[in-house]
Structure formats: C-alpha cells, structure tokens
PDB file of C-alpha atoms in Angstrom:
ATOM      1  CA  MET A   1     -35.916 -13.951  13.059  1.00  0.00           C
ATOM      2  CA  THR A   2     -33.452 -13.174  10.475  1.00  0.00           C
ATOM      3  CA  GLN A   3     -29.878 -12.093  11.608  1.00  0.00           C
ATOM      4  CA  GLY A   4     -28.389  -8.856  10.739  1.00  0.00           C
ATOM      5  CA  ILE A   5     -24.366  -8.383   9.883  1.00  0.00           C
ATOM      6  CA  LYS A   6     -23.600  -6.990  13.221  1.00  0.00           C
ATOM      7  CA  ASP A   7     -24.806 -10.271  14.424  1.00  0.00           C
ATOM      8  CA  LYS A   8     -22.605 -12.670  12.101  1.00  0.00           C
ATOM      9  CA  VAL A   9     -19.108 -10.015  12.135  1.00  0.00           C
ATOM     10  CA  ALA A  10     -16.448  -9.005  14.148  1.00  0.00           C
ATOM     11  CA  ILE A  11     -13.372  -6.179  14.617  1.00  0.00           C
ATOM     12  CA  ILE A  12     -11.143  -8.376  16.038  1.00  0.00           C
ATOM     13  CA  GLY A  13      -8.154  -5.599  15.542  1.00  0.00           C
ATOM     14  CA  MET A  14      -7.314  -2.867  14.369  1.00  0.00           C
ATOM     15  CA  GLY A  15      -4.555  -0.121  13.182  1.00  0.00           C
ATOM     16  CA  CYS A  16      -4.026   3.886  12.944  1.00  0.00           C
ATOM     17  CA  THR A  17      -1.304   6.086  11.968  1.00  0.00           C
ATOM     18  CA  ARG A  18      -0.412   9.118  14.085  1.00  0.00           C
ATOM     19  CA  PHE A  19      -2.712  11.974  12.675  1.00  0.00           C
ATOM     20  CA  GLY A  20      -0.723  14.795  11.504  1.00  0.00           C
ATOM     21  CA  GLU A  21       1.459  16.781   8.661  1.00  0.00           C
ATOM     22  CA  ARG A  22       3.710  13.143   7.702  1.00  0.00           C
ATOM     23  CA  TRP A  23       5.789  14.772   5.055  1.00  0.00           C
ATOM     24  CA  ASP A  24       8.645  12.609   5.667  1.00  0.00           C
ATOM     25  CA  MET A  25       5.842   8.744   5.171  1.00  0.00           C
ATOM     26  CA  SER A  26       4.932   8.310   1.800  1.00  0.00           C
ATOM     27  CA  CYS A  27       1.342   6.753   1.206  1.00  0.00           C
ATOM     28  CA  GLU A  28       2.615   3.017   1.345  1.00  0.00           C
ATOM     29  CA  ASP A  29       4.610   3.443   4.585  1.00  0.00           C
ATOM     30  CA  LEU A  30       1.163   5.332   6.356  1.00  0.00           C
ATOM     31  CA  MET A  31      -0.432   1.466   4.987  1.00  0.00           C
ATOM     32  CA  VAL A  32       2.218  -0.546   6.019  1.00  0.00           C
ATOM     33  CA  GLU A  33       2.583   1.154   9.581  1.00  0.00           C
ATOM     34  CA  ALA A  34      -1.040   1.046  10.250  1.00  0.00           C
ATOM     35  CA  TYR A  35      -0.846  -2.658   8.763  1.00  0.00           C
ATOM     36  CA  LYS A  36       1.484  -3.917  11.775  1.00  0.00           C
ATOM     37  CA  GLU A  37      -0.424  -2.899  14.516  1.00  0.00           C
ATOM     38  CA  CYS A  38      -3.812  -3.952  13.217  1.00  0.00           C
ATOM     39  CA  ILE A  39      -2.391  -7.701  13.133  1.00  0.00           C
ATOM     40  CA  GLU A  40      -0.387  -7.389  16.612  1.00  0.00           C
ATOM     41  CA  ASP A  41      -4.156  -6.228  17.872  1.00  0.00           C
ATOM     42  CA  ALA A  42      -5.674  -8.134  16.708  1.00  0.00           C
ATOM     43  CA  GLY A  43      -3.077 -10.929  16.870  1.00  0.00           C
ATOM     44  CA  VAL A  44      -3.295 -12.861  13.991  1.00  0.00           C
ATOM     45  CA  ASP A  45      -0.324 -13.725  10.951  1.00  0.00           C
ATOM     46  CA  LYS A  46      -0.922 -12.284   7.485  1.00  0.00           C
ATOM     47  CA  LYS A  47      -1.523 -15.389   6.033  1.00  0.00           C
ATOM     48  CA  ASP A  48      -4.672 -16.154   7.833  1.00  0.00           C
ATOM     49  CA  ILE A  49      -6.187 -12.972   5.667  1.00  0.00           C
ATOM     50  CA  ASP A  50      -7.986 -14.086   3.155  1.00  0.00           C
ATOM     51  CA  ALA A  51      -8.921 -11.204   0.811  1.00  0.00           C
ATOM     52  CA  ALA A  52      -9.188  -7.316   1.283  1.00  0.00           C
ATOM     53  CA  TRP A  53     -10.574  -4.262   0.019  1.00  0.00           C
ATOM     54  CA  TRP A  54      -8.782  -1.381   0.041  1.00  0.00           C
ATOM     55  CA  ALA A  55      -9.053   2.225  -0.360  1.00  0.00           C
ATOM     56  CA  ALA A  56      -7.172   5.685  -1.282  1.00  0.00           C
ATOM     57  CA  LEU A  57      -8.450   9.202  -1.544  1.00  0.00           C
ATOM     58  CA  TYR A  58      -7.017  11.490  -3.868  1.00  0.00           C
ATOM     59  CA  SER A  59      -3.047  10.694  -4.005  1.00  0.00           C
ATOM     60  CA  MET A  60      -3.896   7.220  -5.292  1.00  0.00           C
ATOM     61  CA  GLN A  61      -6.950   7.313  -7.193  1.00  0.00           C
ATOM     62  CA  GLY A  62      -7.182   4.513 -10.576  1.00  0.00           C
ATOM     63  CA  PHE A  63      -4.186   1.887  -8.318  1.00  0.00           C
ATOM     64  CA  THR A  64      -5.309  -1.526  -8.108  1.00  0.00           C
ATOM     65  CA  GLY A  65      -5.235  -3.861  -5.095  1.00  0.00           C
ATOM     66  CA  LEU A  66      -1.919  -4.738  -6.503  1.00  0.00           C
ATOM     67  CA  GLN A  67      -1.018  -1.859  -4.851  1.00  0.00           C
ATOM     68  CA  LEU A  68      -1.957  -2.678  -1.503  1.00  0.00           C
ATOM     69  CA  SER A  69      -0.366  -6.834  -1.780  1.00  0.00           C
ATOM     70  CA  GLN A  70       2.397  -5.685  -3.333  1.00  0.00           C
ATOM     71  CA  THR A  71       2.991  -3.584   0.533  1.00  0.00           C
ATOM     72  CA  LEU A  72       1.841  -5.452   3.051  1.00  0.00           C
ATOM     73  CA  LYS A  73       3.823  -8.025   0.838  1.00  0.00           C
ATOM     74  CA  LEU A  74       0.257 -10.453   1.011  1.00  0.00           C
ATOM     75  CA  GLN A  75       1.195 -12.363  -2.692  1.00  0.00           C
ATOM     76  CA  TYR A  76      -2.115 -14.408  -4.319  1.00  0.00           C
ATOM     77  CA  LEU A  77      -4.403 -12.399  -2.171  1.00  0.00           C
ATOM     78  CA  PRO A  78      -7.412 -11.412  -3.824  1.00  0.00           C
ATOM     79  CA  VAL A  79      -7.913  -7.224  -3.007  1.00  0.00           C
ATOM     80  CA  THR A  80     -10.417  -5.074  -4.107  1.00  0.00           C
ATOM     81  CA  HIS A  81     -10.046  -1.260  -4.774  1.00  0.00           C
ATOM     82  CA  VAL A  82     -12.575   0.956  -3.830  1.00  0.00           C
ATOM     83  CA  GLU A  83     -13.322   4.848  -4.645  1.00  0.00           C
ATOM     84  CA  ASN A  84     -16.478   6.714  -2.961  1.00  0.00           C
ATOM     85  CA  ALA A  85     -14.763   9.833  -2.324  1.00  0.00           C
ATOM     86  CA  CYS A  86     -14.366  11.003   1.912  1.00  0.00           C
ATOM     87  CA  ALA A  87     -16.330   7.720   2.528  1.00  0.00           C
ATOM     88  CA  SER A  88     -14.113   5.326   1.291  1.00  0.00           C
ATOM     89  CA  GLY A  89     -12.282   3.495   3.838  1.00  0.00           C
ATOM     90  CA  THR A  90     -16.015   2.890   5.391  1.00  0.00           C
ATOM     91  CA  GLU A  91     -16.526   1.703   1.871  1.00  0.00           C
ATOM     92  CA  ALA A  92     -13.336  -0.781   2.321  1.00  0.00           C
ATOM     93  CA  LEU A  93     -14.630  -1.902   5.725  1.00  0.00           C
ATOM     94  CA  ARG A  94     -18.367  -2.270   4.164  1.00  0.00           C
ATOM     95  CA  GLY A  95     -17.147  -4.719   1.516  1.00  0.00           C
ATOM     96  CA  ALA A  96     -15.354  -6.582   3.467  1.00  0.00           C
ATOM     97  CA  ALA A  97     -17.497  -6.866   6.809  1.00  0.00           C
ATOM     98  CA  TYR A  98     -20.625  -8.320   3.191  1.00  0.00           C
ATOM     99  CA  ALA A  99     -17.558 -10.552   1.869  1.00  0.00           C
ATOM    100  CA  LEU A 100     -17.524 -12.109   5.943  1.00  0.00           C
ATOM    101  CA  ALA A 101     -21.337 -12.522   6.496  1.00  0.00           C
ATOM    102  CA  SER A 102     -21.550 -13.980   3.227  1.00  0.00           C
ATOM    103  CA  ASN A 103     -19.173 -16.851   3.786  1.00  0.00           C
ATOM    104  CA  CYS A 104     -17.180 -15.672   1.048  1.00  0.00           C
ATOM    105  CA  CYS A 105     -14.163 -15.921   3.487  1.00  0.00           C
ATOM    106  CA  ASP A 106     -13.374 -16.434   7.707  1.00  0.00           C
ATOM    107  CA  MET A 107     -10.801 -12.822   7.698  1.00  0.00           C
ATOM    108  CA  ALA A 108     -10.688  -9.786   5.494  1.00  0.00           C
ATOM    109  CA  LEU A 109      -8.769  -6.822   5.587  1.00  0.00           C
ATOM    110  CA  ALA A 110      -9.860  -3.995   5.266  1.00  0.00           C
ATOM    111  CA  VAL A 111      -7.442  -0.749   4.419  1.00  0.00           C
ATOM    112  CA  GLY A 112      -8.189   3.421   4.030  1.00  0.00           C
ATOM    113  CA  VAL A 113      -6.147   5.842   3.216  1.00  0.00           C
ATOM    114  CA  GLU A 114      -5.271   9.377   2.789  1.00  0.00           C
ATOM    115  CA  LYS A 115      -2.773  11.491   2.227  1.00  0.00           C
ATOM    116  CA  LEU A 116      -3.446  14.605   0.256  1.00  0.00           C
ATOM    117  CA  LYS A 117      -0.261  16.431   0.056  1.00  0.00           C
ATOM    118  CA  ASP A 118       3.761  16.157  -0.446  1.00  0.00           C
ATOM    119  CA  VAL A 119       4.853  19.656  -0.074  1.00  0.00           C
ATOM    120  CA  GLY A 120       2.955  22.457   2.027  1.00  0.00           C
ATOM    121  CA  TYR A 121       1.571  25.857  -0.049  1.00  0.00           C
TER     122      TYR A 121
END
C-alpha cells in the first residue's frame, strides 16, 4: 500500500499575526511577527530550516525569495517565491510539503503574507 503525503509530513509549528487594519506594520514586519511565533511554537532554531517557500498577495508581487531571506535573516537558505492569487499562502505550504515528502529537505518553512493597502480610501 502506498503512503500519501499526510503520512510523510507534519506541521510542527505555526505563527499568525493579529488580523485587522495594521497601518503601523509593513509586509516585512508582519512576516517577522508570524515567523518569530512559528519558530517559538515549533521549538526549533532557524539553523534547522533547510528551505523556504513564501507567498505574498498583491502588494508584493514580482519579488523574489530574497525578500523573505533578507527580512528574516535566513542567509544562504534556498527560498522559492510562489504566487497563486488568493491561494498563494496555500501554494507555499504545498510546495514545502512536497519538498519534505520527497526528502528534498528535513525541515521547511512556508510563509504567506497579505497587506492590501497602507492608506484608507
């Protein structure tokens, strides 16, 4: 009997920012806030992360993986930036899960961020 991806991959930590109008926070600030909570929740060190996938909706389209690695100070980490409209965060999680399931890495980070606007109408 073959094993599915659910038998090979586990989510060991997560972080989430507070929802709302966060005028005082940039996309980068939101990434850092969620990342710190995730690392603490998982009880791991950033050196344990082998690869990362990240997604941003609308306001940060066209950026590369460098945006994540510089913001979170994850030097020399392979980062893949994915975009899939409103499913971008899920696409990042899917990419990380498939890398883990295929034994391409032992620990992966998936990050999704969305900040539609910084000013009111």
